[in-house]
mmCIF file of C-alpha atoms and ligand atoms in Angstrom:
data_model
loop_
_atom_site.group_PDB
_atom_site.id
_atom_site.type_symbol
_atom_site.label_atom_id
_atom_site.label_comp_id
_atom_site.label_asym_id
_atom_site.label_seq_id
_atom_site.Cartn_x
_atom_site.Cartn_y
_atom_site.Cartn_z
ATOM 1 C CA UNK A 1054 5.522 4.780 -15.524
ATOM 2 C CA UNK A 1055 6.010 1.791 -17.484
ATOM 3 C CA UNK A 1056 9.565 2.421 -17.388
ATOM 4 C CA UNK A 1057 9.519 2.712 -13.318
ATOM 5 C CA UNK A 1058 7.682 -0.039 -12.674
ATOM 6 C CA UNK A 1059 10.204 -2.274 -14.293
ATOM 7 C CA UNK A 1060 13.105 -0.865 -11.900
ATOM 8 C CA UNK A 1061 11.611 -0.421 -9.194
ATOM 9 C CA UNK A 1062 12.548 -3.389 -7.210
ATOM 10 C CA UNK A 1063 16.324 -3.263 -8.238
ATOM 11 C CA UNK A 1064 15.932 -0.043 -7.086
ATOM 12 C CA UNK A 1065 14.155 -0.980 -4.215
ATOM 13 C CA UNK A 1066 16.464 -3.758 -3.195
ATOM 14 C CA UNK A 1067 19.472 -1.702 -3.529
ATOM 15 C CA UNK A 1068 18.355 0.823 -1.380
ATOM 16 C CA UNK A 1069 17.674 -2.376 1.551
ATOM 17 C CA UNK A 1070 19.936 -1.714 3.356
ATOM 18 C CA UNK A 1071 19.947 1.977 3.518
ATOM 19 C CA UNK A 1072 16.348 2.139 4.801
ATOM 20 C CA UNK A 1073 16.453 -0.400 7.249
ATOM 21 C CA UNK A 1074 19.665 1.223 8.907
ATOM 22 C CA UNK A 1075 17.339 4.282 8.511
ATOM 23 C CA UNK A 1076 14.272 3.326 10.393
ATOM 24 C CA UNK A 1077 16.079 1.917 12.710
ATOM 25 C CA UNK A 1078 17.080 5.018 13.468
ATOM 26 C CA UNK A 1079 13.869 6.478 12.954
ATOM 27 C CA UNK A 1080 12.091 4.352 15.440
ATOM 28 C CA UNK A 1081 14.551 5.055 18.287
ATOM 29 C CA UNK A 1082 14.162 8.699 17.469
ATOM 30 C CA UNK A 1083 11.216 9.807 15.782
ATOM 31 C CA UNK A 1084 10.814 13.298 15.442
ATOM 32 C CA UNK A 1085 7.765 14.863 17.661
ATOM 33 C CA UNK A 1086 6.070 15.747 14.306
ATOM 34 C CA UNK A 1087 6.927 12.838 12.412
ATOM 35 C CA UNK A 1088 2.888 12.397 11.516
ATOM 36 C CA UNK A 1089 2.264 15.388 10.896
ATOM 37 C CA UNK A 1090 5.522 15.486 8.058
ATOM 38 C CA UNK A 1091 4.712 12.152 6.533
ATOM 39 C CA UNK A 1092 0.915 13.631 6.010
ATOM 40 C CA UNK A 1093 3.050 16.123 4.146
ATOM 41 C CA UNK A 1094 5.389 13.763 2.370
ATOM 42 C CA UNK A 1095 2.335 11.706 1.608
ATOM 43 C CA UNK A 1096 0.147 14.489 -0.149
ATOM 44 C CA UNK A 1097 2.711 15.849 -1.997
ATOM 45 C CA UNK A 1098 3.971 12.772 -3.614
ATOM 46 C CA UNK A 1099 -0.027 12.034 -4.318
ATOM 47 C CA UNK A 1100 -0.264 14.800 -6.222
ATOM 48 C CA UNK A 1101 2.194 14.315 -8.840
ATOM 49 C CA UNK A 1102 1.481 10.073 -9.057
ATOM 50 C CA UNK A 1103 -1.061 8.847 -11.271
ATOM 51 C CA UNK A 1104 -2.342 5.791 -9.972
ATOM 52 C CA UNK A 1105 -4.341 4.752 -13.085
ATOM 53 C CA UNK A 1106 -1.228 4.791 -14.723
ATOM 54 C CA UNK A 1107 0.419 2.463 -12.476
ATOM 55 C CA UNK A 1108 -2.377 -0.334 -10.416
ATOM 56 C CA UNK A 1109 0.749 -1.806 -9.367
ATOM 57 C CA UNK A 1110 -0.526 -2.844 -6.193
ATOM 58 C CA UNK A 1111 -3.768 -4.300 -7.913
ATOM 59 C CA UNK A 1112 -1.772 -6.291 -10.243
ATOM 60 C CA UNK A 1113 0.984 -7.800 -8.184
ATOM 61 C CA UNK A 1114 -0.313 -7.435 -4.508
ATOM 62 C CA UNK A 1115 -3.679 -8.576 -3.155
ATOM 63 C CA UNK A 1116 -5.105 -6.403 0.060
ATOM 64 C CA UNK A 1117 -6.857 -8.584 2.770
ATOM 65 C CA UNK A 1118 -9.909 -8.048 3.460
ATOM 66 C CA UNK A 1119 -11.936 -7.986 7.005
ATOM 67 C CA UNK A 1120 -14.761 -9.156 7.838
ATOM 68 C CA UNK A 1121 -16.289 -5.934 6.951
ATOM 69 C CA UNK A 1122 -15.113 -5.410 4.077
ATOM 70 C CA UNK A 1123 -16.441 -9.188 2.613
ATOM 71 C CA UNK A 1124 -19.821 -8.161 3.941
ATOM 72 C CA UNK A 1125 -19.851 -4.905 2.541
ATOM 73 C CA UNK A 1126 -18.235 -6.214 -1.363
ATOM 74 C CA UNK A 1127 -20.657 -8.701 -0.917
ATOM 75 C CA UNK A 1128 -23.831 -6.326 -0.767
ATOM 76 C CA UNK A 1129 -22.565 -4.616 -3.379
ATOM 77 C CA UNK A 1130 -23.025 -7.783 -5.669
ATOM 78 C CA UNK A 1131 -26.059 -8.927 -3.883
ATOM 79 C CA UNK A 1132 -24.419 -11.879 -2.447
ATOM 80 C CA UNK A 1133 -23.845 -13.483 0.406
ATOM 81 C CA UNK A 1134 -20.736 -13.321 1.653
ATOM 82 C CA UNK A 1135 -20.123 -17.217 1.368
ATOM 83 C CA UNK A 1136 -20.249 -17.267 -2.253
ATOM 84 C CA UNK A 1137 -17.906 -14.177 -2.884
ATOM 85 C CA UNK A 1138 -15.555 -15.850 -0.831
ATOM 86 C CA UNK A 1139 -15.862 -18.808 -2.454
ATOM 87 C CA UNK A 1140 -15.384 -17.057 -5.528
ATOM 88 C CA UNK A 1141 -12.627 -15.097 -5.331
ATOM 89 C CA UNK A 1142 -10.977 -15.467 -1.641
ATOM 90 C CA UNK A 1143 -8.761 -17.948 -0.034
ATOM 91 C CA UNK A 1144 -7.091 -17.818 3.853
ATOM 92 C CA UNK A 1145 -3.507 -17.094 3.879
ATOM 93 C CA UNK A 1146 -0.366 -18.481 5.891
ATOM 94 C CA UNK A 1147 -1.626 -15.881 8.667
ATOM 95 C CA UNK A 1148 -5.435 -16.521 8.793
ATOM 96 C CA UNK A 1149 -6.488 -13.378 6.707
ATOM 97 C CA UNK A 1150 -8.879 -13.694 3.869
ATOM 98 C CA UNK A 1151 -6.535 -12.794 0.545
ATOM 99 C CA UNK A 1152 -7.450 -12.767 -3.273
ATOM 100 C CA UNK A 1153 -7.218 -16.250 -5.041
ATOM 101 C CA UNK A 1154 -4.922 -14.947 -7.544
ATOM 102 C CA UNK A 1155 -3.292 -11.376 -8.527
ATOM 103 C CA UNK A 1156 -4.270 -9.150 -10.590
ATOM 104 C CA UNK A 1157 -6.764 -8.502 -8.894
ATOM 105 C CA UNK A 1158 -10.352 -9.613 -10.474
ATOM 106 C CA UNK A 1159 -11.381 -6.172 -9.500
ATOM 107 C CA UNK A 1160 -9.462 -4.155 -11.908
ATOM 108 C CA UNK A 1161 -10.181 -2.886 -15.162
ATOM 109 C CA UNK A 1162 -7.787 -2.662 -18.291
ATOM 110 C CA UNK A 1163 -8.143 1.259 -17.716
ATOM 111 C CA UNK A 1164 -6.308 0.280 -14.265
ATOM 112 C CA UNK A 1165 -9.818 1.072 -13.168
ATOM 113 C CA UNK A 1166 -11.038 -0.615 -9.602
ATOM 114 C CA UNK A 1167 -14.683 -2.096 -10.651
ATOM 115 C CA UNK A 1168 -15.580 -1.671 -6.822
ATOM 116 C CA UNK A 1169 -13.631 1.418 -5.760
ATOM 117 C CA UNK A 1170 -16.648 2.766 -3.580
ATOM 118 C CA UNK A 1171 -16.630 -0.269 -1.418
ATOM 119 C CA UNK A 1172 -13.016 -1.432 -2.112
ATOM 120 C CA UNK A 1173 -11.676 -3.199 0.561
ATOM 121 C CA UNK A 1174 -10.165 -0.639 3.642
ATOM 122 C CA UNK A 1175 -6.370 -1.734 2.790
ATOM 123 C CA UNK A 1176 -7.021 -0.729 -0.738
ATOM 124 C CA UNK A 1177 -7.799 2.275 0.521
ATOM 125 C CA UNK A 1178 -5.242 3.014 3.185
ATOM 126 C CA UNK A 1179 -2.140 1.649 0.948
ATOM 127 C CA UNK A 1180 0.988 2.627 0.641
ATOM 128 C CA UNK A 1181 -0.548 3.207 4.128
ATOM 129 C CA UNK A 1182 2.675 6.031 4.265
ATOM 130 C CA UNK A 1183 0.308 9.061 5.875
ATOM 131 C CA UNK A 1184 -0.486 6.564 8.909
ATOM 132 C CA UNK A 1185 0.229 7.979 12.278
ATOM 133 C CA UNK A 1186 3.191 6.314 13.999
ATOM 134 C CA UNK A 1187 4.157 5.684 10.618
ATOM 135 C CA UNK A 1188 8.085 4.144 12.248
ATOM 136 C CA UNK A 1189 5.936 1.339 13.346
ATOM 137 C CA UNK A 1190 5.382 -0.084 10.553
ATOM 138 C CA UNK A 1191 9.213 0.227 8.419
ATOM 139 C CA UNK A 1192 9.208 -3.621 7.460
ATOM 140 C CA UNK A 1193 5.957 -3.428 5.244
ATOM 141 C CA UNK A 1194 7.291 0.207 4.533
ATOM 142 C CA UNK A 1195 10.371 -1.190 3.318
ATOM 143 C CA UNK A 1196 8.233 -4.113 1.346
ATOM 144 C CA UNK A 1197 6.602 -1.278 -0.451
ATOM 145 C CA UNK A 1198 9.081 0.569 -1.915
ATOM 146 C CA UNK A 1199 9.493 -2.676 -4.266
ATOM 147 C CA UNK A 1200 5.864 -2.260 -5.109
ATOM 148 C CA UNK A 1201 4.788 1.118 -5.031
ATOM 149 C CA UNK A 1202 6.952 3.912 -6.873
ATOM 150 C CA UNK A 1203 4.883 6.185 -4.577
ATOM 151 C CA UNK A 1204 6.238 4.318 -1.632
ATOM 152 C CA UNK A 1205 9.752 4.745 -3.035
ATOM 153 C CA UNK A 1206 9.662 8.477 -3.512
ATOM 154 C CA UNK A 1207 8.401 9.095 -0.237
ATOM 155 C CA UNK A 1208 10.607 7.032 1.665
ATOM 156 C CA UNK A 1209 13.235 8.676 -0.566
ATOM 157 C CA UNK A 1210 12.234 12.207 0.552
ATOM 158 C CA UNK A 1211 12.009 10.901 4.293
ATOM 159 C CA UNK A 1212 15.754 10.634 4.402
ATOM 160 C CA UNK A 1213 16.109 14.379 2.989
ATOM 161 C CA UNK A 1214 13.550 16.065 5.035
ATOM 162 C CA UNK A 1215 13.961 14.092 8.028
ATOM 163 C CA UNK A 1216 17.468 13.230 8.931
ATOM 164 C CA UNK A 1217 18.170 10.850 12.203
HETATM 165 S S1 SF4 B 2690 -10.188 -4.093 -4.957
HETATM 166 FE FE1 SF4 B 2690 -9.795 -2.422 -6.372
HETATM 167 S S2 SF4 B 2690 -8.234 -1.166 -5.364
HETATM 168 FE FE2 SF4 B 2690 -8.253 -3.160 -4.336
HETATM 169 S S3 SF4 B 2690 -6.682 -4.412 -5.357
HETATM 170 FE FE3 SF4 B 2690 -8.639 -4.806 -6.379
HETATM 171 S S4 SF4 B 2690 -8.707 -3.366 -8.095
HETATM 172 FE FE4 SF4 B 2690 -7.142 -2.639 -6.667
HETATM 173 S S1 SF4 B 2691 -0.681 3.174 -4.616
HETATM 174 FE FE1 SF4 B 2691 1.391 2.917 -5.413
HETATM 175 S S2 SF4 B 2691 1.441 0.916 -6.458
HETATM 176 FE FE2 SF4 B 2691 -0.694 1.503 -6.131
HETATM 177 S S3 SF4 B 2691 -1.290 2.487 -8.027
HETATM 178 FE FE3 SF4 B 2691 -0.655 4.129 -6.650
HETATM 179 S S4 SF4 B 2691 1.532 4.413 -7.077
HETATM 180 FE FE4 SF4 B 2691 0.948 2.467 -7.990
#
């Protein structure tokens, strides 16, 4: 994985181009069952990826977190939401609440997440590549595949199982 992680975004960046020709495409197109074959894509490629062997996300990415999800971390430390944003949030260029600093303060040395029961929902939801209308969202898509070797197999597979 180690291996991966340190090509991924040459790999990532030389495939650019490629992808965003290919969701272009995809989002003038879509197939009818296009969310039912990235739930598909999606489980398949989670069952061969071992994300405690990667955290890539949790050490170069922060998610955002909502409202909810400050209130419910919060409760989980007994706190009140002011002081664990004070301790480890700051607002972003787009008004979201984002970690003060990556990796995330969360995350074990076993790539562990110290709050995975009440992890923030984009921790949960990310590569976010089984979401419905998943041509919606190709320019964090494409973001991903730097990020998330996950991301880049799946997208990979998109453009052999789905042609446009
Ligand atoms: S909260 Fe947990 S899952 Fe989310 S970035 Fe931090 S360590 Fe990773
Ligand atoms: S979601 Fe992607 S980046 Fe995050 S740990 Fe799993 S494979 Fe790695």
């Amino acid at each position: 994985m180690e291996k991966v992680l340190k090509q991924l975004s040459q790999w990532a960046l030389d495939k650019k181009s490629e992808n965003k020709k290919y969701f272009a495409k995809l989002k003038k197109r879509p197939p009818k069952n296009l969310d039912y074959l990235m739930q598909e894509l999606h489980e398949q490629e989670f069952e061969r990826t071992d994300c405690l062997a990667c955290a890539n996300c949790c050490k170069t990415t922060g998610p955002l977190f909502t409202n909810n999800d400050i209130e419910r971390i919060a409760k989980h430390f007994r706190q009140k939401p002011q002081q664990l944003i004070d301790t480890y949030l700051r607002i972003d260029e787009e008004n979201d609440y984002v970690l003060q600093e990556v990796p995330c303060p969360f995350l074990g040395p076993d790539n562990y997440c110290s709050i995975y029961d009440v992890r923030p929902k984009a921790c949960r939801e990310f590569p976010h590549t089984d979401r419905k209308k998943f041509q919606q969202i190709r320019h964090l898509t494409i973001k991903n595949t730097a990020i998330c070797p996950a991301a880049y197999n799946i997208v990979e597979e998109m453009k052999r199982r789905i042609p446009v």
